[in-house]
Amino acid sequence: KEFYPPITILKPLKGADEGLFENLKSFFELEYENFELICSVASTDDPACAPMRKLQRAYPLVNAQLIIGAEAVGFNPKVNNLIRSYAAAKNDMLLISDSNVRVKKDYLQRLVSQWREDSGVITALVAGTDAKGIGGYLEATYLNTFYARGMNLAFAAGKPCVVGKSMLFRKTYAEKFGGMSALGNYIAEDFAIGEKIRKMGF
C-alpha cells in the first residue's frame, strides 16, 4: 500500500530572500493530496509577508496560512520563529523547509517514498541552481561538490546528517524530546533533531 500521509509544511521566513516569491510559489503548486502550508514571520513589517499574502490570494484552494509572532525559547531565531507554527500544525508528519528552497511538484511524494517503519527523519541533499554573482556561483559550486560528497560519505559511514533545509519527521517523535521549544538553545537545530530521534532507535 502506498504511503501518502497528510503533511504539514512549516516554513520560517525572514526578509525578502532572492527569488522568495518563486520559492514559495513552488510549494503552492505541489501535487499532493493532503498537505497544509504554514509560513511564519516574527513581525508584521517583515517584507516576506507581502509575497506570501499575494500567493494566498492567487491560490485560494491551497490550505496555507501565515502566522506572525515569535516566541523566545532560546537564542536560535529560526526555532523561535517556528514555535507558533509547530503548535498550529494539524498533522503528525511535519516538514520543515527553509525559505530559499525551491521544489518540483512531486517533492512530497519523493520524500515520503523513502519512509520506512524504522525511519525517524527524512532529509535531502540540496542543489545550488540559478546562481547570480560571484557569491552565488561560489555557494552553488560548494553545494554541488564538497557538500554533496560530504553528505554521501557521512551516509556511507552510518552517520547521516540531517539538513535543516528539508526535514520530514513525526511530531509525536519530537514531542518525546520536548518538541520544538527544546531546540531553542542549539545553533544547529537540524543536527540536534537528527541526534535526538536517532537516540530513540530510529
mmCIF file of C-alpha atoms in Angstrom, residues 41-200:
data_model
loop_
_atom_site.group_PDB
_atom_site.id
_atom_site.type_symbol
_atom_site.label_atom_id
_atom_site.label_comp_id
_atom_site.label_asym_id
_atom_site.label_seq_id
_atom_site.Cartn_x
_atom_site.Cartn_y
_atom_site.Cartn_z
ATOM 1 C CA VAL A 41 7.415 35.530 10.459
ATOM 2 C CA ALA A 42 8.488 37.300 13.634
ATOM 3 C CA SER A 43 6.768 40.624 12.917
ATOM 4 C CA THR A 44 4.060 42.190 10.743
ATOM 5 C CA ASP A 45 6.534 44.503 8.986
ATOM 6 C CA ASP A 46 8.664 41.665 7.658
ATOM 7 C CA PRO A 47 8.970 42.010 3.843
ATOM 8 C CA ALA A 48 8.327 38.259 3.465
ATOM 9 C CA CYS A 49 4.661 38.861 4.337
ATOM 10 C CA ALA A 50 3.807 40.517 1.000
ATOM 11 C CA PRO A 51 4.730 37.640 -1.365
ATOM 12 C CA MET A 52 3.091 35.120 0.955
ATOM 13 C CA ARG A 53 -0.181 37.051 1.059
ATOM 14 C CA LYS A 54 -0.100 37.548 -2.704
ATOM 15 C CA LEU A 55 0.205 33.779 -3.199
ATOM 16 C CA GLN A 56 -2.606 33.090 -0.726
ATOM 17 C CA ARG A 57 -4.869 35.261 -2.878
ATOM 18 C CA ALA A 58 -3.686 33.619 -6.102
ATOM 19 C CA TYR A 59 -4.111 30.051 -4.792
ATOM 20 C CA PRO A 60 -7.238 30.151 -2.583
ATOM 21 C CA LEU A 61 -7.684 26.366 -2.712
ATOM 22 C CA VAL A 62 -4.314 25.716 -1.079
ATOM 23 C CA ASN A 63 -4.525 25.262 2.691
ATOM 24 C CA ALA A 64 -1.960 27.938 3.565
ATOM 25 C CA GLN A 65 -1.635 30.358 6.439
ATOM 26 C CA LEU A 66 0.781 32.994 7.665
ATOM 27 C CA ILE A 67 1.497 33.095 11.384
ATOM 28 C CA ILE A 68 3.023 36.264 12.806
ATOM 29 C CA GLY A 69 4.989 36.390 16.035
ATOM 30 C CA ALA A 70 7.973 34.581 17.501
ATOM 31 C CA GLU A 71 8.345 33.005 20.935
ATOM 32 C CA ALA A 72 11.667 33.496 22.744
ATOM 33 C CA VAL A 73 12.541 29.972 23.851
ATOM 34 C CA GLY A 74 16.289 30.287 23.217
ATOM 35 C CA PHE A 75 18.931 32.061 21.163
ATOM 36 C CA ASN A 76 18.143 30.295 17.871
ATOM 37 C CA PRO A 77 15.914 32.739 15.907
ATOM 38 C CA LYS A 78 14.748 30.053 13.472
ATOM 39 C CA VAL A 79 13.435 27.915 16.323
ATOM 40 C CA ASN A 80 11.802 30.951 17.971
ATOM 41 C CA ASN A 81 10.084 31.645 14.635
ATOM 42 C CA LEU A 82 8.793 28.068 14.416
ATOM 43 C CA ILE A 83 7.203 27.747 17.871
ATOM 44 C CA ARG A 84 3.732 29.019 16.952
ATOM 45 C CA SER A 85 3.537 27.266 13.593
ATOM 46 C CA TYR A 86 4.678 23.994 15.189
ATOM 47 C CA ALA A 87 1.867 24.323 17.749
ATOM 48 C CA ALA A 88 -0.663 25.085 14.980
ATOM 49 C CA ALA A 89 0.260 22.063 12.826
ATOM 50 C CA LYS A 90 -2.716 19.752 12.367
ATOM 51 C CA ASN A 91 -0.785 16.737 11.053
ATOM 52 C CA ASP A 92 1.669 14.367 12.712
ATOM 53 C CA MET A 93 4.013 14.370 9.727
ATOM 54 C CA LEU A 94 5.947 17.650 9.746
ATOM 55 C CA LEU A 95 8.227 19.003 7.063
ATOM 56 C CA ILE A 96 10.466 21.938 7.926
ATOM 57 C CA SER A 97 11.603 23.716 4.777
ATOM 58 C CA ASP A 98 13.733 26.856 4.569
ATOM 59 C CA SER A 99 12.672 29.959 2.642
ATOM 60 C CA ASN A 100 15.391 29.632 -0.026
ATOM 61 C CA VAL A 101 14.234 26.163 -1.119
ATOM 62 C CA ARG A 102 12.503 25.729 -4.482
ATOM 63 C CA VAL A 103 10.997 22.333 -5.278
ATOM 64 C CA LYS A 104 9.390 20.297 -8.035
ATOM 65 C CA LYS A 105 5.721 19.360 -7.912
ATOM 66 C CA ASP A 106 6.436 15.792 -6.794
ATOM 67 C CA TYR A 107 8.662 16.852 -3.883
ATOM 68 C CA LEU A 108 6.415 15.431 -1.148
ATOM 69 C CA GLN A 109 5.873 12.133 -2.976
ATOM 70 C CA ARG A 110 9.634 11.725 -3.361
ATOM 71 C CA LEU A 111 10.214 12.367 0.343
ATOM 72 C CA VAL A 112 7.537 10.041 1.696
ATOM 73 C CA SER A 113 8.538 7.294 -0.759
ATOM 74 C CA GLN A 114 11.699 6.920 1.344
ATOM 75 C CA TRP A 115 9.846 6.487 4.658
ATOM 76 C CA ARG A 116 10.200 3.096 6.360
ATOM 77 C CA GLU A 117 8.897 1.706 9.651
ATOM 78 C CA ASP A 118 12.208 2.469 11.359
ATOM 79 C CA SER A 119 12.608 5.947 9.820
ATOM 80 C CA GLY A 120 12.956 8.906 12.160
ATOM 81 C CA VAL A 121 13.818 11.775 9.820
ATOM 82 C CA ILE A 122 13.907 12.059 6.051
ATOM 83 C CA THR A 123 16.306 14.747 4.870
ATOM 84 C CA ALA A 124 17.518 15.661 1.408
ATOM 85 C CA LEU A 125 20.556 16.772 -0.481
ATOM 86 C CA VAL A 126 20.178 20.259 -1.876
ATOM 87 C CA ALA A 127 21.475 21.604 -5.168
ATOM 88 C CA GLY A 128 22.606 25.141 -5.910
ATOM 89 C CA THR A 129 20.835 26.467 -9.009
ATOM 90 C CA ASP A 130 20.201 29.779 -10.785
ATOM 91 C CA ALA A 131 23.290 31.389 -9.259
ATOM 92 C CA LYS A 132 23.732 35.147 -9.572
ATOM 93 C CA GLY A 133 27.019 36.929 -8.960
ATOM 94 C CA ILE A 134 30.327 35.534 -7.777
ATOM 95 C CA GLY A 135 28.976 34.792 -4.299
ATOM 96 C CA GLY A 136 26.085 32.808 -5.739
ATOM 97 C CA TYR A 137 28.350 30.827 -8.052
ATOM 98 C CA LEU A 138 30.733 30.017 -5.205
ATOM 99 C CA GLU A 139 27.893 28.834 -2.987
ATOM 100 C CA ALA A 140 26.355 26.721 -5.756
ATOM 101 C CA THR A 141 29.759 25.182 -6.501
ATOM 102 C CA TYR A 142 30.226 24.325 -2.816
ATOM 103 C CA LEU A 143 26.741 22.776 -2.510
ATOM 104 C CA ASN A 144 27.090 20.726 -5.681
ATOM 105 C CA THR A 145 30.597 19.386 -4.977
ATOM 106 C CA PHE A 146 32.148 19.322 -1.485
ATOM 107 C CA TYR A 147 28.844 19.484 0.373
ATOM 108 C CA ALA A 148 27.131 16.756 -1.669
ATOM 109 C CA ARG A 149 30.151 14.459 -1.378
ATOM 110 C CA GLY A 150 30.355 15.063 2.374
ATOM 111 C CA MET A 151 26.693 14.137 2.826
ATOM 112 C CA ASN A 152 27.141 10.931 0.849
ATOM 113 C CA LEU A 153 30.292 9.991 2.761
ATOM 114 C CA ALA A 154 28.551 10.558 6.105
ATOM 115 C CA PHE A 155 25.636 8.392 4.976
ATOM 116 C CA ALA A 156 28.000 5.627 3.824
ATOM 117 C CA ALA A 157 29.745 5.772 7.214
ATOM 118 C CA GLY A 158 26.457 5.216 9.026
ATOM 119 C CA LYS A 159 26.220 8.796 10.351
ATOM 120 C CA PRO A 160 23.798 10.585 8.039
ATOM 121 C CA CYS A 161 23.479 14.321 8.715
ATOM 122 C CA VAL A 162 20.090 15.978 8.888
ATOM 123 C CA VAL A 163 19.891 19.155 6.787
ATOM 124 C CA GLY A 164 17.563 21.881 8.040
ATOM 125 C CA LYS A 165 16.549 22.960 4.550
ATOM 126 C CA SER A 166 14.437 19.802 4.254
ATOM 127 C CA MET A 167 13.443 17.725 7.308
ATOM 128 C CA LEU A 168 10.453 15.369 7.392
ATOM 129 C CA PHE A 169 9.656 13.782 10.771
ATOM 130 C CA ARG A 170 6.776 12.892 13.067
ATOM 131 C CA LYS A 171 5.566 15.426 15.601
ATOM 132 C CA THR A 172 4.923 12.565 18.018
ATOM 133 C CA TYR A 173 8.661 11.748 17.913
ATOM 134 C CA ALA A 174 9.598 15.377 18.540
ATOM 135 C CA GLU A 175 7.209 15.598 21.463
ATOM 136 C CA LYS A 176 9.170 12.829 23.193
ATOM 137 C CA PHE A 177 12.216 15.110 23.473
ATOM 138 C CA GLY A 178 10.233 18.226 24.367
ATOM 139 C CA GLY A 179 9.084 19.466 20.970
ATOM 140 C CA MET A 180 10.350 22.488 19.086
ATOM 141 C CA SER A 181 10.926 24.544 22.235
ATOM 142 C CA ALA A 182 13.563 22.033 23.388
ATOM 143 C CA LEU A 183 15.728 23.081 20.414
ATOM 144 C CA GLY A 184 15.901 26.793 21.188
ATOM 145 C CA ASN A 185 19.458 26.771 22.518
ATOM 146 C CA TYR A 186 21.005 24.700 19.736
ATOM 147 C CA ILE A 187 22.850 26.572 16.986
ATOM 148 C CA ALA A 188 22.306 23.613 14.621
ATOM 149 C CA GLU A 189 18.747 22.593 15.410
ATOM 150 C CA ASP A 190 18.691 20.267 12.404
ATOM 151 C CA PHE A 191 21.631 18.211 13.705
ATOM 152 C CA ALA A 192 20.006 18.176 17.164
ATOM 153 C CA ILE A 193 16.718 16.822 15.771
ATOM 154 C CA GLY A 194 18.596 14.051 13.983
ATOM 155 C CA GLU A 195 20.610 13.064 17.051
ATOM 156 C CA LYS A 196 17.633 13.155 19.428
ATOM 157 C CA ILE A 197 15.491 10.992 17.156
ATOM 158 C CA ARG A 198 18.408 8.653 16.451
ATOM 159 C CA LYS A 199 18.740 8.058 20.210
ATOM 160 C CA MET A 200 15.135 6.829 20.192
#
